[in-house]
XYZ file of N, CA and C in Angstrom:
351
model
N -17.905 -42.060 16.472
C -18.586 -41.282 16.006
C -18.053 -40.213 14.647
N -18.745 -40.249 13.755
C -18.206 -38.623 12.490
C -18.437 -37.548 13.122
N -17.571 -36.438 12.668
C -18.571 -35.124 12.699
C -17.992 -34.572 11.660
N -19.173 -34.142 11.295
C -19.400 -33.135 10.265
C -18.140 -32.012 10.286
N -17.875 -32.061 9.238
C -16.678 -30.624 8.633
C -17.096 -29.431 7.704
N -16.617 -28.272 8.126
C -17.091 -27.545 7.103
C -16.762 -27.363 6.162
N -17.426 -27.234 4.906
C -16.605 -27.179 3.585
C -15.540 -25.667 3.789
N -14.439 -25.947 2.841
C -13.565 -24.838 3.051
C -14.164 -23.648 2.406
N -13.725 -21.996 3.225
C -14.228 -21.218 2.290
C -13.612 -20.786 1.044
N -14.561 -20.344 0.356
C -13.853 -19.785 -0.898
C -12.941 -18.838 -0.419
N -11.834 -18.622 -1.559
C -10.567 -17.404 -1.292
C -11.746 -15.869 -1.391
N -10.886 -15.177 -0.630
C -11.713 -14.041 -0.641
C -11.088 -13.175 -1.610
N -12.117 -12.699 -2.093
C -12.060 -11.719 -3.407
C -11.631 -9.893 -3.218
N -10.045 -9.705 -3.754
C -10.123 -8.364 -3.338
C -11.069 -7.278 -3.801
N -11.048 -6.137 -2.799
C -11.508 -5.303 -3.139
C -11.402 -4.388 -4.362
N -9.938 -4.384 -4.211
C -9.282 -3.848 -5.047
C -8.399 -4.615 -5.599
N -8.061 -4.632 -7.289
C -6.774 -5.597 -7.708
C -5.262 -4.605 -7.311
N -4.631 -5.890 -7.197
C -3.093 -5.378 -6.969
C -2.808 -5.160 -8.378
N -2.136 -4.074 -8.291
C -1.340 -3.776 -9.581
C 0.313 -3.417 -9.349
N 1.310 -3.824 -9.980
C 2.486 -4.033 -9.907
C 3.024 -2.572 -10.842
N 4.099 -1.767 -9.959
C 4.460 -0.831 -10.860
C 5.620 -0.182 -9.506
N 6.442 0.497 -10.656
C 7.611 0.938 -10.421
C 7.714 2.048 -9.548
N 7.530 1.906 -8.087
C 7.154 3.409 -7.806
C 7.884 2.955 -6.443
N 7.947 3.936 -5.581
C 8.409 4.158 -4.098
C 7.346 4.889 -3.353
N 7.803 4.765 -2.072
C 6.532 5.439 -0.671
C 7.764 5.978 0.117
N 7.375 7.150 0.370
C 7.864 7.961 2.076
C 7.150 7.547 2.399
N 7.299 7.025 3.793
C 6.566 6.919 5.094
C 7.476 7.787 5.664
N 6.536 8.820 6.967
C 6.905 9.722 7.722
C 6.301 9.190 9.324
N 7.677 9.020 10.348
C 7.999 8.640 11.368
C 8.752 9.430 12.229
N 8.121 9.885 13.170
C 9.171 10.399 14.468
C 10.025 11.766 13.841
N 9.322 12.352 12.883
C 9.399 13.444 11.708
C 10.963 13.423 11.091
N 11.089 12.016 10.615
C 12.189 11.581 9.100
C 11.622 10.973 8.414
N 11.368 10.657 6.933
C 11.160 10.004 6.074
C 11.893 9.132 5.814
N 11.447 7.702 5.965
C 11.798 6.917 5.465
C 11.145 6.116 3.791
N 12.407 6.051 2.894
C 11.945 5.929 1.338
C 11.876 4.157 1.203
N 10.787 3.848 0.640
C 10.499 1.869 0.396
C 9.980 2.030 -1.038
N 10.871 0.720 -1.406
C 10.328 0.463 -2.767
C 8.734 -0.195 -2.552
N 7.906 0.083 -3.625
C 6.505 -0.812 -3.321
C 6.660 -1.910 -4.353
N 6.111 -2.901 -3.441
C 6.305 -4.382 -4.247
C 4.814 -4.414 -4.885
N 3.504 -3.920 -4.474
C 2.438 -3.867 -5.321
C 1.596 -3.021 -4.544
N 0.617 -2.333 -5.416
C -0.514 -1.532 -4.995
C -1.478 -1.616 -5.466
N -2.548 -1.054 -4.623
C -3.877 -0.936 -4.932
C -4.535 0.359 -4.769
N -5.864 0.397 -4.777
C -6.364 1.903 -4.654
C -6.810 1.667 -3.342
N -6.486 1.027 -2.364
C -6.861 0.655 -0.868
C -5.877 0.226 -0.137
N -4.622 0.334 -0.946
C -3.437 0.042 -0.019
C -2.007 -0.289 -0.867
N -0.993 -0.489 0.314
C 0.244 -0.541 -0.694
C 1.147 -1.694 0.295
N 2.004 -2.441 -0.815
C 2.789 -3.605 0.166
C 4.041 -2.931 -0.227
N 4.890 -2.681 0.543
C 6.172 -2.170 0.587
C 6.935 -2.943 0.932
N 8.444 -2.850 0.514
C 9.736 -4.087 0.745
C 10.469 -3.194 1.990
N 10.724 -3.882 2.844
C 11.611 -3.175 3.632
C 12.933 -2.862 2.892
N 13.317 -3.474 2.423
C 14.790 -2.993 1.896
C 15.815 -3.135 2.966
N 15.810 -3.890 4.039
C 16.729 -3.875 4.985
C 16.661 -2.938 6.093
N 15.393 -2.475 5.788
C 15.216 -1.455 6.819
C 14.641 -1.854 8.208
N 14.562 -1.848 9.557
C 13.953 -2.651 10.111
C 12.914 -1.499 10.520
N 11.651 -2.280 10.196
C 10.026 -1.636 10.020
C 9.575 -1.708 11.803
N 10.273 -2.210 12.744
C 9.472 -2.455 13.968
C 9.083 -1.102 14.629
N 9.524 -0.130 13.819
C 8.690 1.297 14.209
C 7.606 1.713 13.899
N 7.168 0.655 12.939
C 5.762 1.140 12.575
C 4.345 -0.362 12.727
N 4.292 -0.203 14.089
C 3.641 -1.306 14.593
C 1.910 -1.474 13.939
N 1.499 -2.581 13.965
C 0.336 -2.685 13.506
C -0.792 -1.971 14.299
N -1.892 -1.299 13.494
C -2.569 -0.482 13.639
C -2.551 1.072 13.726
N -1.383 1.078 13.382
C -0.485 2.610 13.707
C -0.723 3.159 12.380
N -1.095 4.911 12.503
C -1.147 5.370 11.057
C -0.315 6.372 11.396
N 0.190 6.441 9.671
C 1.577 7.042 9.310
C 1.092 8.082 8.158
N 1.607 9.299 7.940
C 1.677 9.961 6.802
C 2.461 9.153 5.421
N 2.126 9.048 4.131
C 2.403 8.736 3.533
C 2.572 9.099 2.144
N 3.992 8.952 1.025
C 3.503 9.724 0.170
C 4.260 8.577 -0.881
N 3.204 8.050 -2.108
C 3.467 7.606 -3.083
C 4.011 8.228 -4.394
N 5.108 7.886 -4.906
C 5.474 8.731 -6.072
C 5.988 8.240 -7.218
N 5.998 8.257 -7.946
C 6.669 8.008 -9.188
C 7.929 8.314 -9.230
N 8.909 7.565 -9.153
C 10.405 7.843 -9.452
C 11.087 8.689 -10.466
N 10.262 8.002 -11.501
C 10.447 8.878 -12.852
C 9.973 10.151 -13.077
N 9.070 10.806 -11.809
C 8.340 12.002 -12.061
C 7.962 12.531 -10.711
N 8.842 12.972 -9.564
C 8.716 13.181 -8.688
C 7.502 14.011 -8.304
N 7.112 15.356 -9.050
C 5.991 15.733 -9.062
C 4.707 14.733 -9.162
N 4.472 13.477 -9.368
C 3.617 13.014 -9.656
C 3.903 11.991 -8.265
N 2.777 12.328 -7.241
C 3.018 11.985 -6.337
C 1.080 11.695 -5.425
N 0.776 10.350 -5.233
C -0.162 11.079 -3.089
C 0.082 10.991 -2.562
N -0.315 11.715 -1.448
C -0.182 12.164 -0.107
C -1.381 11.379 0.755
N -1.167 10.405 1.297
C -2.148 10.031 2.260
C -2.021 9.685 3.596
N -3.053 9.229 4.607
C -2.526 8.528 6.017
C -3.040 7.261 5.737
N -2.044 5.876 6.289
C -2.265 5.289 6.421
C -1.792 4.189 7.098
N -2.651 3.042 7.660
C -2.645 2.579 8.987
C -2.102 0.996 8.295
N -0.771 0.872 9.209
C -0.557 -0.687 9.095
C -1.387 -1.583 9.447
N -1.062 -2.704 8.655
C -2.301 -3.630 8.089
C -1.516 -4.989 8.553
N -0.524 -4.882 8.619
C 0.637 -6.705 8.283
C 1.914 -6.119 8.123
N 2.515 -7.318 8.377
C 4.183 -7.071 8.976
C 4.521 -9.023 8.045
N 5.588 -8.785 7.463
C 6.097 -9.915 7.012
C 7.745 -9.791 7.209
N 8.444 -10.828 6.937
C 10.018 -10.737 6.810
C 10.109 -9.811 6.007
N 9.360 -9.379 4.786
C 10.252 -8.863 3.759
C 9.605 -7.352 3.803
N 8.553 -7.004 4.522
C 7.898 -5.681 4.477
C 7.037 -5.072 5.392
N 5.813 -4.420 4.876
C 4.618 -4.226 5.684
C 3.816 -3.909 4.366
N 2.581 -3.696 4.734
C 1.235 -3.530 3.882
C 0.766 -2.644 4.886
N 0.311 -1.506 4.348
C -0.598 -0.496 4.737
C -1.931 -0.190 3.828
N -3.187 0.640 4.676
C -4.248 0.308 4.247
C -4.601 1.861 4.385
N -5.562 2.329 3.462
C -6.011 3.766 3.336
C -7.817 3.439 2.814
N -8.294 2.081 3.084
C -9.833 1.877 2.049
C -10.546 2.264 3.090
N -10.075 2.884 4.256
C -11.496 3.095 4.891
C -11.533 4.991 4.638
N -10.733 5.174 4.131
C -10.840 6.966 3.710
C -11.346 7.230 2.193
N -12.668 7.363 1.749
C -12.891 7.457 0.646
C -12.227 8.621 -0.002
N -11.444 9.536 0.369
C -10.822 10.397 0.096
C -9.592 10.230 -0.545
N -8.745 9.257 0.723
C -7.801 8.498 0.405
C -7.569 7.750 -1.075
N -8.819 6.885 -0.989
C -9.179 6.051 -2.259
C -8.913 6.763 -3.617
N -9.625 7.713 -3.579
C -9.837 8.782 -4.846
C -8.601 9.324 -4.923
N -7.695 9.774 -4.196
C -6.284 10.342 -4.039
C -5.679 9.569 -4.901
N -5.514 8.503 -4.474
C -4.707 7.128 -4.714
C -5.264 6.734 -6.154
N -6.503 6.690 -7.142
C -7.022 6.085 -7.800
C -6.466 7.184 -8.825
N -6.641 8.689 -8.279
C -5.802 9.618 -9.615
C -4.319 9.535 -10.146
N -3.809 9.456 -8.869
C -2.485 8.743 -9.007
C -2.184 7.940 -9.824
N -2.818 6.724 -9.803
C -2.381 5.669 -10.455
C -3.059 5.627 -11.774
N -4.024 6.446 -12.319
C -5.142 7.049 -13.517
C -3.716 7.506 -14.428
N -2.666 8.671 -13.364
C -1.725 9.175 -14.035
C -0.786 8.636 -14.553
N -0.179 7.732 -13.778
C 0.910 6.718 -13.607
C 0.290 6.130 -14.804
N -0.706 5.675 -15.243
C -0.864 4.647 -16.060
C -1.019 5.379 -17.388
N -1.690 6.525 -17.540
C -1.777 7.065 -18.787
C -0.323 7.231 -19.248
N 0.394 7.699 -18.464
C 1.610 8.279 -19.318
C 2.618 6.935 -19.940
N 2.457 5.484 -19.384
C 2.997 4.774 -19.952
C 2.457 4.263 -21.140
């Protein structure tokens, strides 16, 4: 007896497009800041590279203070609270898309970042 299989689900469309940029993120944890390079960013989250750091101190679901900044101009920055949503062997993804204020803050940062180029 054959069973009907459901068709594959279409790929999920991202809420915000991913952007490649040369930037860095400082993540606060236990009173210290960890500097990590940005792999890609959107208006709702960022994927950072581990760059040899052990990121196990940032478990899934935890929230951390985060600063994204332009390494060419450290006065250009966005400070937000972000939640860890994914880990892999090369880095971690954090999100702030649950906060309208954080999305607006990062949007302003990205607009300024790209306007200087």
